[in-house]
Structure formats: structure tokens, C-alpha cells
Short mmCIF file of C-alpha atoms and ligand atoms in Angstrom, two decimals:
data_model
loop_
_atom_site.label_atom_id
_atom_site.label_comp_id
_atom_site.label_asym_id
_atom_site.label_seq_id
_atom_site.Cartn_x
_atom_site.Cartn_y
_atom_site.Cartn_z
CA UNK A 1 -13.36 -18.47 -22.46
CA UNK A 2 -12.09 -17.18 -19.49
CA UNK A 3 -8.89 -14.72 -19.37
CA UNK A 4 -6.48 -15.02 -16.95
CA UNK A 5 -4.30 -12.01 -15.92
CA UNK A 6 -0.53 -12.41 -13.23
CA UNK A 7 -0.36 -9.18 -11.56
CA UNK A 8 3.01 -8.57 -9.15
CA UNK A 9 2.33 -6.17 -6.12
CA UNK A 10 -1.27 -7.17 -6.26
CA UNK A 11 -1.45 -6.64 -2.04
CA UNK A 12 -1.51 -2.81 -2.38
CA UNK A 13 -1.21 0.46 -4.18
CA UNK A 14 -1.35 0.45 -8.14
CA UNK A 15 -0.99 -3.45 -8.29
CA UNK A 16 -4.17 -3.70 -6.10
CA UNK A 17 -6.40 -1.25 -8.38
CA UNK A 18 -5.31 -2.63 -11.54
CA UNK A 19 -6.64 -6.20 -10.31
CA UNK A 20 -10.00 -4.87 -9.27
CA UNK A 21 -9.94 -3.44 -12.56
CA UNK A 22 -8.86 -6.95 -14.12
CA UNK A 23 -11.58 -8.55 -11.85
CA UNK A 24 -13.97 -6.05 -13.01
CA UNK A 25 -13.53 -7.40 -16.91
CA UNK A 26 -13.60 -10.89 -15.54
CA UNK A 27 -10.42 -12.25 -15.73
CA UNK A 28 -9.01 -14.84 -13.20
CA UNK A 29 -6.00 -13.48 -11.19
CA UNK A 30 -2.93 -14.68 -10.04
CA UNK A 31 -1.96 -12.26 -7.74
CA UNK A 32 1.61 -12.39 -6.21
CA UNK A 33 2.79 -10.12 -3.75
CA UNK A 34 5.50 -10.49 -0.42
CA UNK A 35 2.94 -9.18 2.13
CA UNK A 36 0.82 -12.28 2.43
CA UNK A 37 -1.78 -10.76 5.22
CA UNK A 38 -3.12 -7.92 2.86
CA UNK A 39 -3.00 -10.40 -0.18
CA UNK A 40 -5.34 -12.52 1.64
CA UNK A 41 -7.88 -9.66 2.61
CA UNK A 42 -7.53 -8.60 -1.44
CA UNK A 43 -8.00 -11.75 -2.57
CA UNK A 44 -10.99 -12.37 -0.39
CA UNK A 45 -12.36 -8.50 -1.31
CA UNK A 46 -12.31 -9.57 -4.61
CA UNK A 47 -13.92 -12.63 -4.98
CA UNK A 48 -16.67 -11.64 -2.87
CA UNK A 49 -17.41 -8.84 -5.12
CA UNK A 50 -16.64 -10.14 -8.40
CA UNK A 51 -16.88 -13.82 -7.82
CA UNK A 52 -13.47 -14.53 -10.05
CA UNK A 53 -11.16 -17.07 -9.75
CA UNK A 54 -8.12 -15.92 -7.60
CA UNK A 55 -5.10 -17.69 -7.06
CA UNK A 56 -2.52 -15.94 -4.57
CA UNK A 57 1.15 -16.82 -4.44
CA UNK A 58 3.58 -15.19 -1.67
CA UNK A 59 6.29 -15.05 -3.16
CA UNK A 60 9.56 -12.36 -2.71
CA UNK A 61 10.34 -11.40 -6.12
CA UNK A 62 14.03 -10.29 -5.27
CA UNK A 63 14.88 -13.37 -4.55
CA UNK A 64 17.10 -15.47 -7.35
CA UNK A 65 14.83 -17.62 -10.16
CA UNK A 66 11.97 -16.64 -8.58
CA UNK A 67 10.05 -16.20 -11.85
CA UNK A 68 10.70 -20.21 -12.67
CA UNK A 69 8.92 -20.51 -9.11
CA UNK A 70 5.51 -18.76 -10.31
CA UNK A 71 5.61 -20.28 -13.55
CA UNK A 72 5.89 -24.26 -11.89
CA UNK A 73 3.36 -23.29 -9.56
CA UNK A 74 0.87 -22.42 -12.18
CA UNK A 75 1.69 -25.01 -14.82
CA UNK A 76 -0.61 -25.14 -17.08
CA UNK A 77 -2.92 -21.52 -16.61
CA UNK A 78 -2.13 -19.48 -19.18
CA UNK A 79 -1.71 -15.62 -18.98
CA UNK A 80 -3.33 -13.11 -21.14
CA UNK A 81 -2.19 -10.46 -19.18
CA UNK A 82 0.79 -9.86 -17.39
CA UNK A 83 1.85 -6.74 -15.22
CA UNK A 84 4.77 -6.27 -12.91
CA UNK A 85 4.23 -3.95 -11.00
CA UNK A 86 5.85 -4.98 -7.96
CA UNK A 87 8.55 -1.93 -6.94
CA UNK A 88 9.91 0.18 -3.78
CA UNK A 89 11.85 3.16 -3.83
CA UNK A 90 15.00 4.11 -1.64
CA UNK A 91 16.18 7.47 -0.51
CA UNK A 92 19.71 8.98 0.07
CA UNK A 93 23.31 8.97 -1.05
CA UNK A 94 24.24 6.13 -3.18
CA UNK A 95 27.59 6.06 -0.38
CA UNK A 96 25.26 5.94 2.83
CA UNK A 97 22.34 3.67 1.46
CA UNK A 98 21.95 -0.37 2.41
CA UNK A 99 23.80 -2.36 -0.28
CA UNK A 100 21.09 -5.70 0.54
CA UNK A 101 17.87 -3.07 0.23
CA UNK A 102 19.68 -1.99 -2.94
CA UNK A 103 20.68 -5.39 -4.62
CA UNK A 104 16.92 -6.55 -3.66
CA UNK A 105 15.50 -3.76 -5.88
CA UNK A 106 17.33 -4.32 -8.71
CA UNK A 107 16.80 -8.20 -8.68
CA UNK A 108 13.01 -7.18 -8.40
CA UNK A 109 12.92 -4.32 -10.62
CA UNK A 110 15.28 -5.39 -13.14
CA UNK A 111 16.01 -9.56 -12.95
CA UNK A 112 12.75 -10.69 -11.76
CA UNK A 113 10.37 -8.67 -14.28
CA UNK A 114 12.65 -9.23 -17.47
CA UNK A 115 12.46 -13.13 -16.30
CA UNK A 116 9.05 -13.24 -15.72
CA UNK A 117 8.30 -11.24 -19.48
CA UNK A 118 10.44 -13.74 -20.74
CA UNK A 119 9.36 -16.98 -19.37
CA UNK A 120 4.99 -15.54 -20.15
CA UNK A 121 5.74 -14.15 -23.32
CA UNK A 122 6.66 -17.91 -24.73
CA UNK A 123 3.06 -18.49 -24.04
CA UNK A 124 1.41 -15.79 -25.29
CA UNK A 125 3.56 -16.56 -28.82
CA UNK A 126 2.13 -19.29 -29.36
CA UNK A 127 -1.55 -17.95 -28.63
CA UNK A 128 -0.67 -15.20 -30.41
CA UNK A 129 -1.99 -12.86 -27.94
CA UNK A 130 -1.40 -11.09 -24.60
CA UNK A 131 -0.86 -7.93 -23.09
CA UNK A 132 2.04 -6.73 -20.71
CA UNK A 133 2.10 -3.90 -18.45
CA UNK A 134 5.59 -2.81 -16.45
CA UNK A 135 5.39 -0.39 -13.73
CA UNK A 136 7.99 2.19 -14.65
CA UNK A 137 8.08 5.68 -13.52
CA UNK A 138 8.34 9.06 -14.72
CA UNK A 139 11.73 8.93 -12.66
CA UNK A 140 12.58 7.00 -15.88
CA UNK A 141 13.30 10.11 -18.17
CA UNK A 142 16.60 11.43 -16.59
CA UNK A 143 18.70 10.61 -13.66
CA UNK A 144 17.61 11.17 -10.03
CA UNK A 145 20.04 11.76 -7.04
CA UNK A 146 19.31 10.35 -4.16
CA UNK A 147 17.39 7.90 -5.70
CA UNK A 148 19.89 6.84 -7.71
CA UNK A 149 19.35 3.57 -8.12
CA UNK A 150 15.36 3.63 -8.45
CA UNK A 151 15.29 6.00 -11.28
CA UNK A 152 18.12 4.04 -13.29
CA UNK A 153 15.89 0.78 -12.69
CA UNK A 154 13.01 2.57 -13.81
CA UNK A 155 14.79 3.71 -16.84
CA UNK A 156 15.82 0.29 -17.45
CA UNK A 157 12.31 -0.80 -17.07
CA UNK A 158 10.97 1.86 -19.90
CA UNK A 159 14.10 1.02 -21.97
CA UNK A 160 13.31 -2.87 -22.13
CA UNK A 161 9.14 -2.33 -22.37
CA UNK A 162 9.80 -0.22 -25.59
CA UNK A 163 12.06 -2.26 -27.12
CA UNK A 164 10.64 -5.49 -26.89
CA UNK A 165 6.98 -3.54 -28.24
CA UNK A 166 9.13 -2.88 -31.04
CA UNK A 167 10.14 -6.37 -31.49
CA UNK A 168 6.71 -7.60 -31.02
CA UNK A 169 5.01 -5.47 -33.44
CA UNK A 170 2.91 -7.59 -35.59
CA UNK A 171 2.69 -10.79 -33.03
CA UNK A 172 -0.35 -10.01 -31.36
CA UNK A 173 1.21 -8.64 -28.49
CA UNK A 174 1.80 -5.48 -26.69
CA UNK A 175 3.61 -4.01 -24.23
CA UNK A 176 3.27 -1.12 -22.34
CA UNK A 177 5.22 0.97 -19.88
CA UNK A 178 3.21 2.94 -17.19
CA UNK A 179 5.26 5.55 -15.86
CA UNK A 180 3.35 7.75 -12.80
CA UNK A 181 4.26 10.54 -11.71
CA UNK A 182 4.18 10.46 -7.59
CA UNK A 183 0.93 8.48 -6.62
CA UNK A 184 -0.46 8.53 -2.80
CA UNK A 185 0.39 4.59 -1.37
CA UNK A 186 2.26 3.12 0.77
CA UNK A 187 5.25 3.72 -2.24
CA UNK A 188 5.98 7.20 -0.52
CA UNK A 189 6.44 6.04 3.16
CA UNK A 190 8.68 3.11 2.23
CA UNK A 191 11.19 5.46 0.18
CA UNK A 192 11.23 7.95 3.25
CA UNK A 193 11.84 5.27 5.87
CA UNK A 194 15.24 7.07 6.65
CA UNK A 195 14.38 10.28 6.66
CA UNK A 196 13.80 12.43 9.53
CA UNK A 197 10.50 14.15 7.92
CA UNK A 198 8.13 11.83 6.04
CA UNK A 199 6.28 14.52 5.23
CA UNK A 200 5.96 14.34 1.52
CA UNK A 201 5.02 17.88 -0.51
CA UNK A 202 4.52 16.42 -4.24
CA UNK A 203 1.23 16.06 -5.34
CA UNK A 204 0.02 12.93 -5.05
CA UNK A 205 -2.18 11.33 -7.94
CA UNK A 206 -4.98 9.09 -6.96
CA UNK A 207 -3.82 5.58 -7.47
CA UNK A 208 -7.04 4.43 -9.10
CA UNK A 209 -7.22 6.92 -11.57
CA UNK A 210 -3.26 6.23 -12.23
CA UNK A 211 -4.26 2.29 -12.87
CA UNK A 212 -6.64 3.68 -15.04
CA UNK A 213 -5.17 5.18 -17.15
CA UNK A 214 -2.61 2.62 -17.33
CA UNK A 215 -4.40 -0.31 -17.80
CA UNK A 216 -6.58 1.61 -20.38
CA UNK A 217 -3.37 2.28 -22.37
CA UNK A 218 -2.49 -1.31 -22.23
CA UNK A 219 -5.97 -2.51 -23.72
CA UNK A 220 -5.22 -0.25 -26.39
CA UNK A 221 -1.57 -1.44 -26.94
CA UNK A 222 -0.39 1.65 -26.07
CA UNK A 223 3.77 1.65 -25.64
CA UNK A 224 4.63 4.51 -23.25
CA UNK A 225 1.77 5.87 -20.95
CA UNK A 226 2.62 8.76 -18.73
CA UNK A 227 -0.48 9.97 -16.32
CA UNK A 228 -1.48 13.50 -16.50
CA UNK A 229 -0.44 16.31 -18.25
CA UNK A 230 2.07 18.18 -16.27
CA UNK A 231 3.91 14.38 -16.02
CA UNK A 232 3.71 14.46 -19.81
CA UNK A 233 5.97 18.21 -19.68
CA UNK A 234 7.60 16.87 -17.51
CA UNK A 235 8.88 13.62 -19.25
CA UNK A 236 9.46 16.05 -22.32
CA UNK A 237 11.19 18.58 -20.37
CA UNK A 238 15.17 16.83 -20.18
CA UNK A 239 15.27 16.58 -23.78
CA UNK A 240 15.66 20.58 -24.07
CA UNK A 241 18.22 20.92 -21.20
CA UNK A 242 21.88 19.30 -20.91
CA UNK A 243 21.93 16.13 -18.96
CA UNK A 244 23.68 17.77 -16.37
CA UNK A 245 21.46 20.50 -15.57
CA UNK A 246 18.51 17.65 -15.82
CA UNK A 247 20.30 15.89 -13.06
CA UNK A 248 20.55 19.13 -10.82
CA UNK A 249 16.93 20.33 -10.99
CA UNK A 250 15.88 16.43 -9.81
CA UNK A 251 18.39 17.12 -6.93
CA UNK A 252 16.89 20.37 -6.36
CA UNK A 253 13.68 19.00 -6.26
CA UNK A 254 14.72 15.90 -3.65
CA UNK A 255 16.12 18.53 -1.74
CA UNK A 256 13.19 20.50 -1.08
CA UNK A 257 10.52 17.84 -0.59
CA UNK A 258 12.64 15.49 1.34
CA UNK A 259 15.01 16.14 4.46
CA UNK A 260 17.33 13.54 5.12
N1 NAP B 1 3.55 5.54 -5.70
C1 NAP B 1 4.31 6.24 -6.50
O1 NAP B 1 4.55 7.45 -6.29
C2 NAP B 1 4.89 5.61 -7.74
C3 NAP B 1 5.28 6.42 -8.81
C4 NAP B 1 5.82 5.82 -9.94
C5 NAP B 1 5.95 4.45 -10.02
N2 NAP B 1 5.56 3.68 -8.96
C6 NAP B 1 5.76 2.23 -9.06
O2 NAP B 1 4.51 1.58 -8.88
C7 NAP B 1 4.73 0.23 -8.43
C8 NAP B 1 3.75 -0.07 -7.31
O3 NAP B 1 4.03 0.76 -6.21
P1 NAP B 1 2.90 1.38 -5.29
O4 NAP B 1 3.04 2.85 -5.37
O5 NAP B 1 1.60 0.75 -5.57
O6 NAP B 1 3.49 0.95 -3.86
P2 NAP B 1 2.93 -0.03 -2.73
O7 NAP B 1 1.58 0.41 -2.30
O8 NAP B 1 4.03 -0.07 -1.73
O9 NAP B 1 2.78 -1.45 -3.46
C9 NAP B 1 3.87 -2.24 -3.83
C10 NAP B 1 3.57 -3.68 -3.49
O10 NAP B 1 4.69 -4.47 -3.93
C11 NAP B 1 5.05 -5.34 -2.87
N3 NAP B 1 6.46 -5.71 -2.91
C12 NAP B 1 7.53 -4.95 -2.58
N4 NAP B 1 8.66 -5.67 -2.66
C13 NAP B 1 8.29 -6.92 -3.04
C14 NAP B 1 9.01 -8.12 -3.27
N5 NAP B 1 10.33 -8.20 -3.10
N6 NAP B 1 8.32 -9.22 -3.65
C15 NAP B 1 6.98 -9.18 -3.80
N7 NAP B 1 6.25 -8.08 -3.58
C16 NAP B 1 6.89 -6.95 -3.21
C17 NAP B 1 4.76 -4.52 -1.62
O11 NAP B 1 4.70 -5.34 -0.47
P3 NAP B 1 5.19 -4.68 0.94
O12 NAP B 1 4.30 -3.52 1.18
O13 NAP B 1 5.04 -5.78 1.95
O14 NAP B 1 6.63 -4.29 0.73
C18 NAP B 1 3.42 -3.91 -1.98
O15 NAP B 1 2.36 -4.77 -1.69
C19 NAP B 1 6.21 0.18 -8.04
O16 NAP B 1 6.92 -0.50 -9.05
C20 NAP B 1 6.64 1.62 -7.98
O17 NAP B 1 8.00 1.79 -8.28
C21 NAP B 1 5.02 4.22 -7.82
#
């Protein structure tokens, strides 16, 4: 029987490689995303190459009770896979940045991907299976100024993922946090918006062999997957300084690869 797999963000980046890699296994997609022109162009790239079923919904997840939205739209479809992905960063002072671009990102990070676990997950109990995949960050493992407010949703994102795996040990269902380091999209132009250089100096991972990896972990019900081996230090690395000196070397490191 044929699987079928939600994927948030579908219209670009990470959420766009992990459904060519769903589509490549030969699940059905339901692919939701705000930017309805390149969800169109994906959906129509896919089909023609893998000839599944794609559904599309336009839909902006920080809006309120969104996630009841999706889930009347698709009634009866059940999902066997569910990733939220769907995330934008924000740079600058917590006192200078918009309060609406703010509240957005938290409804969507935090509100709309807790709802949507919660409202899927019901389904997949009673199946007793599914997978779910939330886009975290490696900004999860310690605070980040100037991004203040991305890195604690992101930590908030790993947080939940773990502890509902925990829950859901034995049910036939994982769940499993992907947390990147930076990855070249469109991610890294939308955080720098308000900055006077865009120019970026991380490296930037490939965002195909990020999904990879990812998605990979979440076939094999992996909880926490962190891309790459200096990410892995990394994500280590707080847990042998104080929080405070954690928090300084992130500034450092805003400092230096982005001018405000
Ligand atoms: N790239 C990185 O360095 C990096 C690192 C760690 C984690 N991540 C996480 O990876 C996830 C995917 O990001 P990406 O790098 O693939 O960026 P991306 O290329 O910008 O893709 C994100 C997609 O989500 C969509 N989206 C944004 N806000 C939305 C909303 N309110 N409702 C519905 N869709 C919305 C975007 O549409 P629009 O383009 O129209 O806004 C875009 O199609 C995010 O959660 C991000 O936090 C990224």
C-alpha cells in the first residue's frame, strides 16, 4: 500500500530535498509551504519525475489553528511520515527586531509544529506506525545573541522531539530532531535581510546531503541527528564551558560573520 508523507517548507531548501527523497521511496506527498509559485513548479518537478501522488496546500503556518486547517483539508489520507520543517531565522538585537516577524516565528516554529505532531500522531497511534522529523538546528545547544529568539525556538524544538521519542518508545513510532549546522538556501538571505552585508562566511553544507542524512536518521528512528562532524563538536562543545561563556563565543561568532 501506498505511504503517504506531510512535509512543511516543501517549496525550497531542506523541505524540498527531503520530498524528492520521499518521492524517490514512493510515497504520496502533501506538501505545504507559504510560497505557492515555487510549490507549484516542485510539485510539478516531482510528479513528472517520479509520477507520485502530490497534493499541495498554501497554507501560512504562523497563522492561529492552522494545523486543524491541513488536517480538514486532508480528511481521511493518512500520514506515515510527518516533517516540519518549515522555519526562518531573524537577525539583530532582541530591542531593535520586528515584534510581528518575531511572534510569526514562534507560532510557526513552536505552536504550529507541536499542533500539527499532535493532531498526526493520533493517527499514527492507532496504526501503530509513523515517523516524524522536526527541523531543529544546531543553534539548539546553547543560546545565540542576536538570534535570540531562533535559537530558543530551536531549542524548544529539540527539547519537545526528544521528549515525546521518549514517550513513544515502544509505540511504533519515532521521532527525530535534525539539527544542521548552516546549510546554503534561501535560510541565510532571509535571516540577513537587515543587514548591511549579506555576505555570509560560515560554511555552508549542501542541503541535499543535510536531508540526507536527516531523513536517513529518521528511517532508522534515530532521536537527535546532527550533520557532520565538526557540528557534532560543536553541539558537544557548551557542555564543558559555563553557560555564560557559551553565550559569548556565539556572539563572537555573529559578530564576525554578520555586520549589522
Ligand atoms: N539553512 C540553514 O542554515 C539551516 C540550519 C539549521 C536549520 N535550518 C532549518 O531548516 C528549515 C528549512 O529551512 P531552509 O534552510 O530550507 O530555508 P528555505 O530555503 O528558506 O525554506 C524554508 C521554506 O519554508 C517556507 N516558510 C517560511 N515561513 C513559512 C510560513 N509561515 N508558512 C509556510 N511556509 C513557510 C519558506 O517560504 P518563503 O521562502 O516564501 O518564506 C520556504 O519555502 C527551517 O526550519 C530552518 O530553521 C536551516
Amino acid at each position: 500500500m501506498t505511504k503517504t508523507a506531510l512535509v512543511t517548507g516543501a517549496a525550497s531548501g531542506l523541505g524540498y530535498e527531503l520530498s524528492v527523497l520521499l518521492a524517490k521511496d514512493n510515497y504520496d506527498l502533501i506538501l505545504v509551504d507559504i510560497d505557492e509559485t515555487n510549490l507549484v513548479k516542485v510539485k510539478s518537478a516531482l510528479h513528472d519525475t517520479y509520477k507520485c501522488q502530490i497534493t499541495i496546500l498554501v497554507k501560512d503556518l504562523s497563522k492561529p489553528n492552522v494545523a486543524n486547517d491541513i488536517l480538514n483539508e486532508i480528511k481521511s489520507v493518512s500520514i506515515d511520515v510527518l516533517i516540519n520543517n518549515a522555519g526562518f531565522g531573524l537577525f539583530g538585537t532582541f530591542s531593535g527586531t520586528d515584534w510581528q516577524r518575531e511572534s510569526d516565528m514562534l507560532h510557526l516554529h513552536i505552536l504550529t509544529t507541536t499542533h500539527l505532531t499532535k493532531l498526526v500522531l493520533d493517527g499514527m497511534l492507532q496504526k501503530g506506525s509513523g515517523k516524524i522529523l522536526n527541523m531543529s538546528s544546531l543553534a539548539a545547544f546553547q543560546p545565540g545573541p542576536l538570534m535570540s529568539i531562533y535559537y530558543a525556538s530551536k531549542a524548544y524544538m529539540l527539547s519537545f522531539s526528544e521528549a515525546i521519542a521518549n514517550e513513544l518508545i515502544g509505540t511504533g513510532i519515532t521521532v527525530t530532531a535534525l539539527c544542521p549546522g548552516p546549510t546554503s538556501t534561501e535560510f541565510q538571505s532571509v535571516v540577513s535581510e537587515n543587514t548591511v552585508d549579506n555576505k555570509i562566511r560560515f560554511n555552508m553544507a549542501c542541503p541535499s546531503k543535510v536531508a540526507l542524512y536527516g531523513y536517513n536518521a529518521m528511517k532508522k528512528g534515530k532521536t537527535v541527528a546532527i550533520p557532520g562532524k565538526f557540528n557534532k563538536f560543536l553541539s558537544v562543545l557548551p557542555r564543558f564551558l559555563t553557560r555564560n561563556r557559551a553565550t559569548a563565543i556565539v556572539r563572537k561568532i555573529q559578530d564576525k560573520n554578520r555586520n549589522e
